[in-house]
Amino acid sequence: MGTFAVPRRAGYAPLRDYAALGDGRTVALLARDGSVDWLTIPDLDSPTVFGAVLDAGRGGCFALEPDVPYQVNRRYLPNTNVAETTFTTAEGAVRVTDALTLPGTALTPSRELVRKVEGLSGAVPVRWQVRPRFDYGTAATRISRRAGVPMASAGADAVAVCTWGAGEPVCTGDAIEGGFEIRLGAQADFALSFAHEEPLVLPARSECTARLEETGRRWQDWLRDRSGAGPWQEFVARSALALKLLVFAPSGAVAAAATSSLPEEIGGGRNWDYRFSWLRDSVFTLDAFLALGCPGEAQAYFWWLMHATQLTEPRLRPLYRLDGGARAPERELELEGYRRSAPVRVGNAAVEQLQLDTYGELLQTAWAYAMAGGRLDADIARRLARVADLVCAIWREPDAGIWEVRSAPRHFTQSKMMCWIALDRALRLVERGVLSRRHARAWRREQDAIEDFIETRCASEDQESYVRSAGAEEVDASVLLGLLRGYAGPQHPRMHGTIETVRRDLARGPFVQRYAGEDGLRGTEGAFVACSFWLAEALARCGHVDEAAELMDQLVGLANDVSLYSEEIDPATGDFLGNMPQGLTHLALISAACAITEQARTS
């Protein structure tokens, strides 16, 4: 028997209730109650056509559910990103299968959402309503019919609502809706066919059915050859599929998350647009693709990274658009926000910040790519050398840090560690004959100076640990990345001390906060899930494999019912907070699972 659907609060489903669908270009969020509350068209970073997760009244959605009380069971079809929801009522049971279909070689809609409804028992009344709200709900929507098919349009965007066996669609002033009764053995089908600045394709029912089945097979084919990670293989596989949803196929970029402005605190203002690709994620991303046996994705991502950073090199932006652009102006929308958590933002002003850790991420990614057999040509080598030269010139500057604080810049420890990593990897590339030796002496001299700065100004003698920033006493979980990236080896006493300080000061059970101390923003936030996985990996790399595995078992239990994670979790309630699905969380899961499995095998 399933569980009762959690009631919506003022029109909003719990963030934990969402599954994600995707087709390599865009992502939809599907609630447990059958409503598609988020979908951007034509791309993942485009404006919404369904945005009810950010404004229940104005955002738009595609609701589909029994018209009587029900219980819910749901899952992804095995090894796919195709969702299956089973509604059980007193009258009978109905199953809904949902996917953003993957395009084939024939003429297909630019984007297509297919929903198959099957009667499993009895006779169940079903209601549905499509409320498109283009351009984040700001564009006037026009409802009409074309060749008898209901459609909605606004400017260059349009969606056709094709139905079969779902009752007669009714066009109201701002929606397309209907109802029907589904009996044992019967089937109803929906296909939303989207167009953006191109002709609207009206598919046949048989074509939609075939594409839905083919989409499932293609997801299974993609996952079939992926590598495992010991006892957590099931969760690694699901994280791989979640990560694949965030890959923007036209460029190879990987988005940090599929959504914008889902709050880190209900009612608070920590609401950011994460539909960009962050350099802070680059090492985890490349390592994950390589560990999973995805050389094609690894190569595409690396060369997207080289293309994007070429526009600003040797200086780097913390984030780039999915098409490689370097501008992401931040603005606020007149939407109420998830559960009235305003403002709702698109764009991200962090693009203009100085974040020194990005330089280490880029050089480490290049090193990892080369070690995996990737070729770095002479032009790339010269660019990487110029980046290393710039690190020598700017590492002494305060910055906004990996967490993009909006307070005054500081000398963040993790930023300095990543500058050390940048020069270390440049020197290793010199040893492999990839980079010229011309500036190697200067790089080594500055690397020693960075280390001296960290060891004398960014450490607490009393706690035998590294601290958040120069002169501070509080700790920051990002310093764990110093261990994971190789600044200090697993036997370094301060790394052991840092792990213990993080556990004491930032951890509450399996939950880990990012840092203690101010950051220039009002309010609070939940526990940052990636930090918990970093702690598990750090424990394993320091030889505490059993503790790491115990923590890992707790962490995989924090996912929602379809094994997805948001950015943060409220430790008191278990509620999801922040954007989702969150790439860094799933990347950290993959990295921790692989590291613990490897350490257990070799210890």
XYZ file of C-alpha atoms in Angstrom:
603
model
C 0.000 0.000 0.000
C 1.253 3.468 -0.789
C 1.548 6.527 1.404
C -0.869 9.402 1.481
C 0.291 12.355 -0.576
C 1.569 15.118 1.706
C -0.938 17.971 1.471
C 0.194 21.121 -0.234
C 0.745 24.128 1.990
C -0.845 27.239 0.487
C -0.598 25.549 -2.912
C 3.011 24.349 -2.561
C 4.170 20.734 -2.481
C 7.099 19.855 -0.182
C 10.362 20.084 -2.122
C 11.075 16.520 -0.999
C 8.046 15.464 -3.090
C 9.626 16.235 -6.468
C 11.092 13.888 -9.037
C 12.949 15.202 -12.087
C 12.475 14.475 -15.785
C 14.850 15.546 -18.541
C 15.834 15.194 -22.189
C 19.347 16.645 -22.393
C 18.075 20.170 -22.994
C 15.648 20.968 -20.188
C 14.326 19.561 -16.899
C 10.849 19.270 -15.365
C 9.887 18.750 -11.721
C 7.044 16.310 -11.077
C 5.312 16.318 -7.665
C 4.015 13.189 -5.922
C 0.453 14.404 -6.523
C 0.997 14.273 -10.296
C 1.551 17.962 -11.004
C 4.387 19.185 -13.228
C 5.313 22.383 -11.381
C 8.550 23.345 -13.159
C 9.540 23.273 -16.813
C 11.654 25.721 -18.787
C 11.442 26.064 -22.563
C 13.373 25.576 -24.737
C 16.417 25.033 -22.501
C 17.252 24.410 -18.876
C 18.243 28.059 -18.369
C 15.281 29.485 -20.325
C 12.168 31.092 -18.800
C 9.497 28.807 -17.370
C 6.300 27.650 -18.978
C 5.400 25.825 -15.750
C 6.684 27.609 -12.650
C 4.153 26.851 -9.908
C 6.973 25.823 -7.589
C 7.883 29.544 -7.446
C 4.376 30.982 -7.565
C 1.423 28.673 -7.011
C -1.028 31.192 -8.416
C 0.838 32.706 -11.342
C 3.507 30.157 -12.226
C 1.546 27.567 -14.215
C 1.511 23.772 -14.040
C 0.158 20.547 -15.551
C -1.963 18.908 -12.852
C -3.092 15.283 -13.245
C -4.571 13.253 -10.363
C -7.554 11.156 -9.277
C -10.639 13.194 -8.452
C -11.071 11.229 -5.201
C -8.794 10.677 -2.171
C -5.773 8.510 -2.937
C -2.521 7.032 -1.746
C 0.695 7.177 -3.772
C 3.577 4.898 -4.686
C 6.159 6.051 -7.175
C 9.527 5.167 -8.596
C 11.698 5.643 -11.625
C 11.454 2.772 -14.056
C 14.625 0.726 -13.458
C 17.777 2.469 -14.704
C 15.895 5.364 -16.336
C 14.737 8.917 -15.792
C 11.167 7.856 -16.636
C 8.857 8.302 -13.635
C 6.023 5.956 -12.688
C 3.361 7.036 -10.165
C 0.648 4.672 -8.908
C -2.449 6.210 -7.334
C -4.584 3.848 -5.240
C -8.133 4.884 -4.354
C -11.193 3.235 -2.850
C -12.558 2.960 -6.408
C -9.466 1.355 -7.950
C -5.886 2.058 -8.995
C -4.284 4.009 -11.830
C -0.678 4.257 -13.011
C 0.859 7.343 -14.651
C 4.142 7.122 -16.585
C 5.930 10.432 -17.281
C 8.917 11.414 -19.409
C 10.439 14.212 -21.352
C 11.065 12.110 -24.425
C 14.466 11.898 -26.052
C 14.421 13.018 -29.697
C 14.999 10.575 -32.525
C 15.881 10.981 -36.192
C 12.329 11.602 -37.404
C 10.472 14.908 -37.217
C 9.614 15.447 -33.553
C 8.550 18.367 -31.374
C 11.421 20.493 -30.128
C 10.469 19.363 -26.589
C 7.835 16.821 -25.649
C 6.282 15.809 -22.333
C 4.447 12.485 -22.579
C 2.109 11.175 -19.865
C 0.586 7.703 -20.096
C -2.356 6.838 -17.807
C -3.284 3.167 -17.303
C -6.188 1.673 -15.361
C -4.954 -1.059 -13.030
C -8.191 -1.936 -11.239
C -11.723 -0.685 -10.724
C -12.813 2.637 -12.199
C -11.019 5.832 -11.128
C -12.182 9.385 -11.962
C -9.230 11.530 -13.094
C -9.022 15.276 -13.527
C -6.371 17.241 -15.367
C -5.529 20.848 -16.131
C -2.779 22.446 -18.218
C -2.077 26.062 -17.190
C 0.879 27.343 -19.253
C 2.417 30.602 -18.043
C 5.198 31.619 -20.391
C 8.212 33.796 -19.507
C 8.070 33.235 -15.741
C 4.352 33.956 -15.759
C 4.763 37.469 -17.157
C 3.587 36.915 -20.756
C -0.093 37.009 -21.654
C -1.139 33.477 -22.647
C -3.499 32.955 -25.571
C -5.582 29.761 -25.681
C -6.835 28.568 -29.090
C -7.210 25.461 -31.261
C -5.216 24.317 -34.284
C -6.569 21.459 -36.374
C -8.889 20.792 -33.450
C -6.002 20.496 -30.988
C -5.965 22.896 -27.999
C -2.870 25.044 -27.796
C -1.464 27.915 -25.785
C 0.951 30.526 -27.067
C 2.766 33.703 -26.116
C 5.167 35.446 -28.458
C 7.592 32.925 -29.949
C 6.523 30.106 -27.617
C 3.691 27.618 -28.046
C 2.486 24.331 -26.601
C -0.068 21.946 -28.086
C -2.035 19.744 -25.698
C -2.675 16.454 -27.512
C -4.918 13.977 -25.693
C -6.270 10.518 -26.460
C -8.823 8.780 -24.263
C -8.688 11.588 -21.696
C -12.121 13.120 -22.209
C -13.002 16.167 -24.278
C -10.550 19.031 -23.578
C -12.170 22.280 -22.507
C -10.472 25.594 -23.262
C -11.073 28.284 -20.643
C -9.650 31.757 -20.569
C -6.274 30.692 -19.241
C -6.188 26.876 -19.163
C -6.934 23.643 -20.994
C -8.604 21.039 -18.814
C -10.731 17.942 -18.704
C -11.733 14.806 -16.847
C -12.341 11.131 -17.540
C -12.847 7.787 -15.870
C -10.158 5.166 -16.325
C -11.098 1.493 -15.952
C -9.111 -1.711 -15.660
C -7.162 -2.282 -18.878
C -7.921 1.152 -20.378
C -5.267 3.747 -21.324
C -5.268 7.499 -21.817
C -2.356 9.468 -23.283
C -1.166 13.065 -23.156
C 1.542 14.706 -25.203
C 2.547 18.305 -24.672
C 4.359 19.418 -27.791
C 6.462 22.555 -27.288
C 7.890 24.961 -29.846
C 10.162 27.983 -29.546
C 10.712 30.148 -32.629
C 9.878 27.174 -34.866
C 6.824 25.331 -36.240
C 4.670 23.462 -33.743
C 4.631 19.720 -34.449
C 1.426 17.796 -33.678
C 2.454 14.173 -33.029
C 0.394 11.040 -33.587
C -0.503 8.867 -30.598
C 1.518 5.931 -31.876
C 4.586 8.137 -32.275
C 4.323 9.364 -28.678
C 3.927 5.817 -27.371
C 6.957 4.693 -29.356
C 9.077 7.624 -28.162
C 8.131 6.980 -24.535
C 9.250 3.359 -24.804
C 12.390 4.299 -26.722
C 13.264 6.932 -24.125
C 13.246 4.279 -21.404
C 15.454 1.970 -23.474
C 17.952 4.731 -24.218
C 18.308 5.630 -20.557
C 18.895 1.959 -19.755
C 21.453 1.668 -22.547
C 23.311 4.714 -21.229
C 23.482 3.388 -17.673
C 24.284 -0.215 -18.590
C 28.059 0.142 -18.799
C 28.552 2.452 -15.815
C 30.973 1.466 -13.086
C 29.856 0.545 -9.571
C 30.774 1.597 -6.045
C 30.421 -1.299 -3.663
C 27.384 -1.410 -1.356
C 26.086 1.947 -2.625
C 25.864 1.005 -6.284
C 22.112 1.654 -6.420
C 22.574 5.203 -5.143
C 25.571 5.873 -7.365
C 23.537 4.763 -10.382
C 20.675 7.072 -9.471
C 23.126 9.925 -8.900
C 24.654 9.223 -12.307
C 21.202 9.504 -13.883
C 20.528 12.720 -11.950
C 23.863 14.120 -13.107
C 23.051 13.192 -16.700
C 19.826 15.214 -16.397
C 21.967 18.277 -15.698
C 24.196 17.806 -18.753
C 23.261 20.372 -21.388
C 23.690 18.242 -24.497
C 24.365 21.020 -27.062
C 27.506 22.184 -25.234
C 28.506 19.487 -22.725
C 28.155 21.910 -19.801
C 26.790 20.597 -16.504
C 24.334 22.808 -14.625
C 24.668 23.132 -10.858
C 20.934 22.485 -10.487
C 17.773 22.467 -12.572
C 15.967 25.274 -10.762
C 16.194 28.856 -9.613
C 15.392 30.511 -6.293
C 14.203 27.537 -4.268
C 14.922 28.862 -0.775
C 17.647 27.840 1.643
C 15.321 29.071 4.396
C 11.529 29.151 4.156
C 10.513 32.795 4.093
C 14.133 33.909 3.739
C 15.996 35.705 0.971
C 18.771 33.174 0.226
C 17.265 32.292 -3.129
C 19.644 31.942 -6.077
C 19.617 30.880 -9.712
C 21.717 27.725 -10.086
C 21.147 27.053 -13.780
C 24.780 27.778 -14.641
C 27.965 25.742 -14.612
C 30.293 26.505 -11.684
C 34.039 25.950 -11.840
C 33.891 24.833 -8.182
C 32.112 21.674 -9.414
C 34.527 20.956 -12.257
C 36.884 18.495 -10.557
C 34.027 16.513 -9.019
C 32.311 16.498 -12.407
C 35.269 15.235 -14.413
C 36.229 12.715 -11.735
C 32.652 11.413 -11.579
C 32.407 10.966 -15.339
C 35.732 9.141 -15.394
C 34.872 6.971 -12.375
C 31.491 6.058 -13.878
C 33.017 5.111 -17.226
C 31.633 8.082 -19.188
C 34.594 9.193 -21.340
C 32.369 10.934 -23.858
C 30.740 13.129 -21.225
C 34.132 13.776 -19.594
C 35.662 14.932 -22.861
C 32.667 17.070 -23.823
C 32.639 18.725 -20.409
C 36.381 19.392 -20.407
C 36.330 21.049 -23.807
C 33.264 23.081 -22.898
C 35.272 24.264 -19.881
C 38.201 25.196 -22.102
C 35.879 27.051 -24.491
C 34.054 28.966 -21.760
C 37.170 30.034 -19.849
C 38.867 31.155 -23.066
C 36.524 34.145 -23.159
C 37.954 35.578 -19.942
C 41.382 33.942 -19.506
C 43.644 34.161 -17.709
C 41.042 35.526 -15.276
C 38.234 33.147 -14.469
C 34.593 33.677 -13.607
C 33.109 31.547 -10.835
C 30.360 30.429 -13.209
C 29.519 30.427 -16.907
C 26.300 30.084 -18.833
C 25.505 26.700 -20.320
C 26.326 28.050 -23.784
C 29.733 29.176 -22.485
C 28.829 32.845 -22.063
C 30.424 34.818 -19.247
C 27.553 37.192 -18.390
C 24.722 36.338 -15.987
C 23.159 39.614 -14.799
C 20.990 39.109 -11.745
C 17.438 40.443 -11.567
C 14.362 39.880 -9.446
C 11.001 38.652 -10.734
C 7.613 39.697 -9.429
C 6.739 36.203 -8.196
C 5.804 35.322 -4.623
C 8.485 32.636 -4.291
C 8.212 29.114 -2.950
C 5.985 29.353 0.147
C 6.401 33.149 -0.045
C 10.191 33.025 0.034
C 11.034 36.142 -1.938
C 12.840 37.490 -3.835
C 12.813 35.216 -6.872
C 16.020 35.769 -8.814
C 17.241 34.848 -12.281
C 20.857 35.365 -13.213
C 23.548 35.318 -10.550
C 25.642 38.275 -9.416
C 28.314 35.900 -8.104
C 29.587 35.801 -11.690
C 31.374 39.092 -10.946
C 33.057 37.913 -7.735
C 36.676 37.002 -7.241
C 36.763 33.388 -6.092
C 40.355 32.225 -5.975
C 39.463 28.556 -5.564
C 38.327 28.456 -9.206
C 41.940 28.631 -10.378
C 42.825 25.501 -8.469
C 39.716 23.742 -9.762
C 40.653 24.530 -13.372
C 44.269 23.343 -13.059
C 43.221 20.233 -11.134
C 40.632 19.424 -13.803
C 43.236 19.837 -16.539
C 45.618 17.596 -14.597
C 42.946 14.931 -14.114
C 42.053 15.072 -17.805
C 45.709 14.641 -18.787
C 46.199 11.775 -16.337
C 43.183 10.024 -17.885
C 44.872 10.135 -21.276
C 43.367 13.368 -22.576
C 45.514 15.488 -24.872
C 46.334 19.092 -23.975
C 47.537 20.912 -27.083
C 50.066 23.751 -27.155
C 47.407 26.465 -27.088
C 45.736 24.990 -24.000
C 49.158 24.571 -22.375
C 49.946 28.258 -22.905
C 46.586 29.260 -21.449
C 47.087 27.089 -18.377
C 50.535 28.616 -17.871
C 49.034 32.114 -18.008
C 46.489 31.049 -15.386
C 49.317 29.822 -13.140
C 51.146 33.122 -13.651
C 48.001 34.995 -12.627
C 47.659 32.898 -9.468
C 51.152 34.021 -8.492
C 50.019 37.627 -8.893
C 46.644 37.516 -7.133
C 46.712 34.802 -4.449
C 47.393 37.388 -1.727
C 44.073 39.144 -2.432
C 41.023 38.521 -0.255
C 38.087 36.962 -2.086
C 34.441 35.884 -1.762
C 35.365 32.228 -1.259
C 33.725 29.046 -2.462
C 30.471 29.957 -0.683
C 30.183 33.288 -2.530
C 29.621 35.358 0.596
C 28.185 38.804 0.038
C 30.076 40.345 2.942
C 33.520 41.942 2.658
C 36.159 39.731 0.973
C 38.365 37.707 3.313
C 41.441 35.505 3.141
C 39.536 32.221 3.038
C 41.605 29.157 3.834
C 40.086 26.950 1.173
C 40.758 29.625 -1.448
C 44.438 29.711 -0.516
C 44.612 25.914 -0.506
C 43.222 25.837 -4.031
C 45.777 28.419 -5.151
C 48.431 26.043 -3.810
C 46.748 23.229 -5.759
C 46.745 25.369 -8.913
C 50.508 25.824 -8.804
C 51.135 22.238 -7.722
C 49.222 20.926 -10.725
C 50.953 23.362 -13.046
C 54.294 22.053 -11.817
C 53.166 18.461 -12.312
C 52.167 19.316 -15.869
C 55.676 20.730 -16.325
C 57.125 17.405 -15.163
C 54.977 15.601 -17.752
C 56.265 17.893 -20.476
C 52.869 19.521 -21.069
C 53.746 23.012 -19.789
C 56.944 24.938 -20.387
C 59.515 25.106 -17.585
C 59.960 28.847 -18.188
C 58.082 29.968 -15.059
C 58.361 26.813 -12.957
C 60.800 28.363 -10.478
C 58.453 31.296 -9.844
C 55.507 28.936 -9.454
C 57.370 26.848 -6.888
C 58.444 29.949 -4.962
C 54.874 31.253 -4.763
C 53.563 27.805 -3.854
C 55.905 27.791 -0.854
C 54.704 31.283 0.090
C 51.066 30.178 -0.063
C 51.828 27.192 2.153
C 53.580 29.426 4.669
C 50.535 31.752 4.706
C 48.140 28.857 5.307
C 50.213 27.179 7.997
C 50.952 30.386 9.926
C 47.740 32.416 9.493
C 44.935 29.963 8.670
C 45.368 27.424 11.433
C 44.433 27.181 15.090
C 47.192 25.904 17.338
C 44.726 25.225 20.147
C 42.470 23.051 17.997
C 45.242 21.690 15.739
C 42.975 22.404 12.791
C 42.622 24.744 9.878
C 40.094 27.544 10.281
C 37.668 29.308 7.994
C 39.904 32.280 7.138
C 43.107 33.994 8.204
C 42.874 35.067 11.835
C 39.521 33.357 12.445
C 38.695 30.798 15.105
C 35.659 29.153 13.496
C 35.936 26.258 11.056
C 34.546 25.836 7.538
C 33.611 22.479 5.986
C 35.134 23.534 2.660
C 38.574 23.108 4.231
C 37.920 19.364 3.961
C 38.450 19.874 0.235
C 42.082 20.614 1.056
C 42.404 16.958 2.019
C 40.328 15.701 -0.872
C 42.301 17.751 -3.394
C 45.698 16.875 -1.886
C 46.879 20.055 -0.171
C 47.734 18.054 2.945
C 48.092 14.306 3.038
C 45.890 12.051 5.158
C 48.593 11.789 7.834
C 48.854 15.549 8.350
C 47.824 16.246 11.968
C 45.940 19.402 11.054
C 43.772 17.542 8.591
C 42.818 15.052 11.307
C 42.202 17.990 13.650
C 40.076 19.725 11.020
C 37.906 16.638 10.582
C 37.332 16.447 14.329
C 36.574 20.183 14.568
C 34.074 19.952 11.712
C 32.380 17.028 13.453
C 32.259 18.884 16.762
C 31.298 22.384 15.585
C 29.376 21.900 12.341
C 27.875 18.407 12.441
C 24.580 17.340 13.975
C 24.237 13.630 13.376
C 24.742 13.127 9.634
C 24.006 16.804 8.912
C 26.874 19.248 8.350
C 26.601 23.034 8.125
C 28.889 24.816 5.662
C 30.422 27.199 8.206
C 29.907 29.185 11.361
C 30.084 32.972 11.268
C 28.541 35.771 9.247
C 28.324 35.933 5.462
C 26.653 39.266 4.751
C 23.149 37.823 4.384
C 20.139 37.807 6.657
C 18.651 34.598 7.977
C 19.890 31.048 8.267
C 20.113 27.957 6.070
C 19.851 24.201 6.293
C 22.623 21.639 6.415
C 24.590 21.514 3.166
C 24.330 17.893 2.035
C 27.515 17.857 -0.064
C 29.520 18.740 3.058
C 28.269 15.574 4.751
C 29.547 13.476 1.849
C 32.869 15.366 1.931
C 33.179 14.453 5.607
C 32.496 10.794 4.832
C 35.138 10.814 2.098
C 37.652 12.609 4.303
C 37.136 10.041 7.064
C 37.781 7.232 4.603
C 40.927 8.830 3.205
C 42.277 9.245 6.742
C 41.789 5.548 7.422
C 38.477 5.690 9.324
C 36.717 3.467 6.815
C 34.146 1.995 9.185
C 33.071 5.441 10.423
C 32.925 6.662 6.834
C 30.747 3.736 5.773
C 28.416 4.244 8.744
C 27.996 7.920 7.843
C 27.486 7.009 4.196
C 24.674 4.627 5.116
C 22.968 7.428 7.028
C 23.386 9.895 4.168
C 21.887 7.719 1.446
C 18.860 7.397 3.707
C 18.325 11.180 3.558
C 17.374 11.155 -0.131
C 13.729 11.383 -1.135
C 11.695 8.381 -2.262
C 13.264 8.459 -5.752
C 16.839 8.949 -4.434
C 17.176 12.621 -5.347
C 18.671 15.385 -3.213
C 18.257 19.107 -3.010
C 21.074 21.428 -1.977
C 20.254 21.461 1.743
C 18.143 19.639 4.343
C 16.568 21.039 7.500
C 18.064 18.845 10.260
C 15.043 19.380 12.500
C 12.370 18.310 10.006
C 14.148 16.521 7.156
C 12.599 19.005 4.712
C 14.490 19.707 1.518
C 15.781 23.232 1.007
C 17.448 24.945 -1.952
C 17.580 24.108 -5.620
C 17.143 20.566 -6.914
C 18.202 18.177 -8.136
C 21.514 19.539 -6.889
C 24.485 18.445 -8.962
C 27.144 18.996 -6.294
C 25.278 16.797 -3.813
C 25.076 13.906 -6.256
C 28.684 14.448 -7.336
C 29.812 14.353 -3.703
C 27.841 11.127 -3.192
C 29.571 9.480 -6.147
C 32.995 10.662 -5.002
C 32.462 9.488 -1.407
C 31.070 6.106 -2.433
C 34.017 5.456 -4.772
C 36.578 6.607 -2.183
C 35.167 4.511 0.668
C 34.922 1.462 -1.567
C 38.527 1.934 -2.712
C 39.845 2.474 0.822
C 37.972 -0.582 2.101
C 39.489 -2.668 -0.688
C 43.068 -1.553 0.015
C 43.029 -1.371 3.813
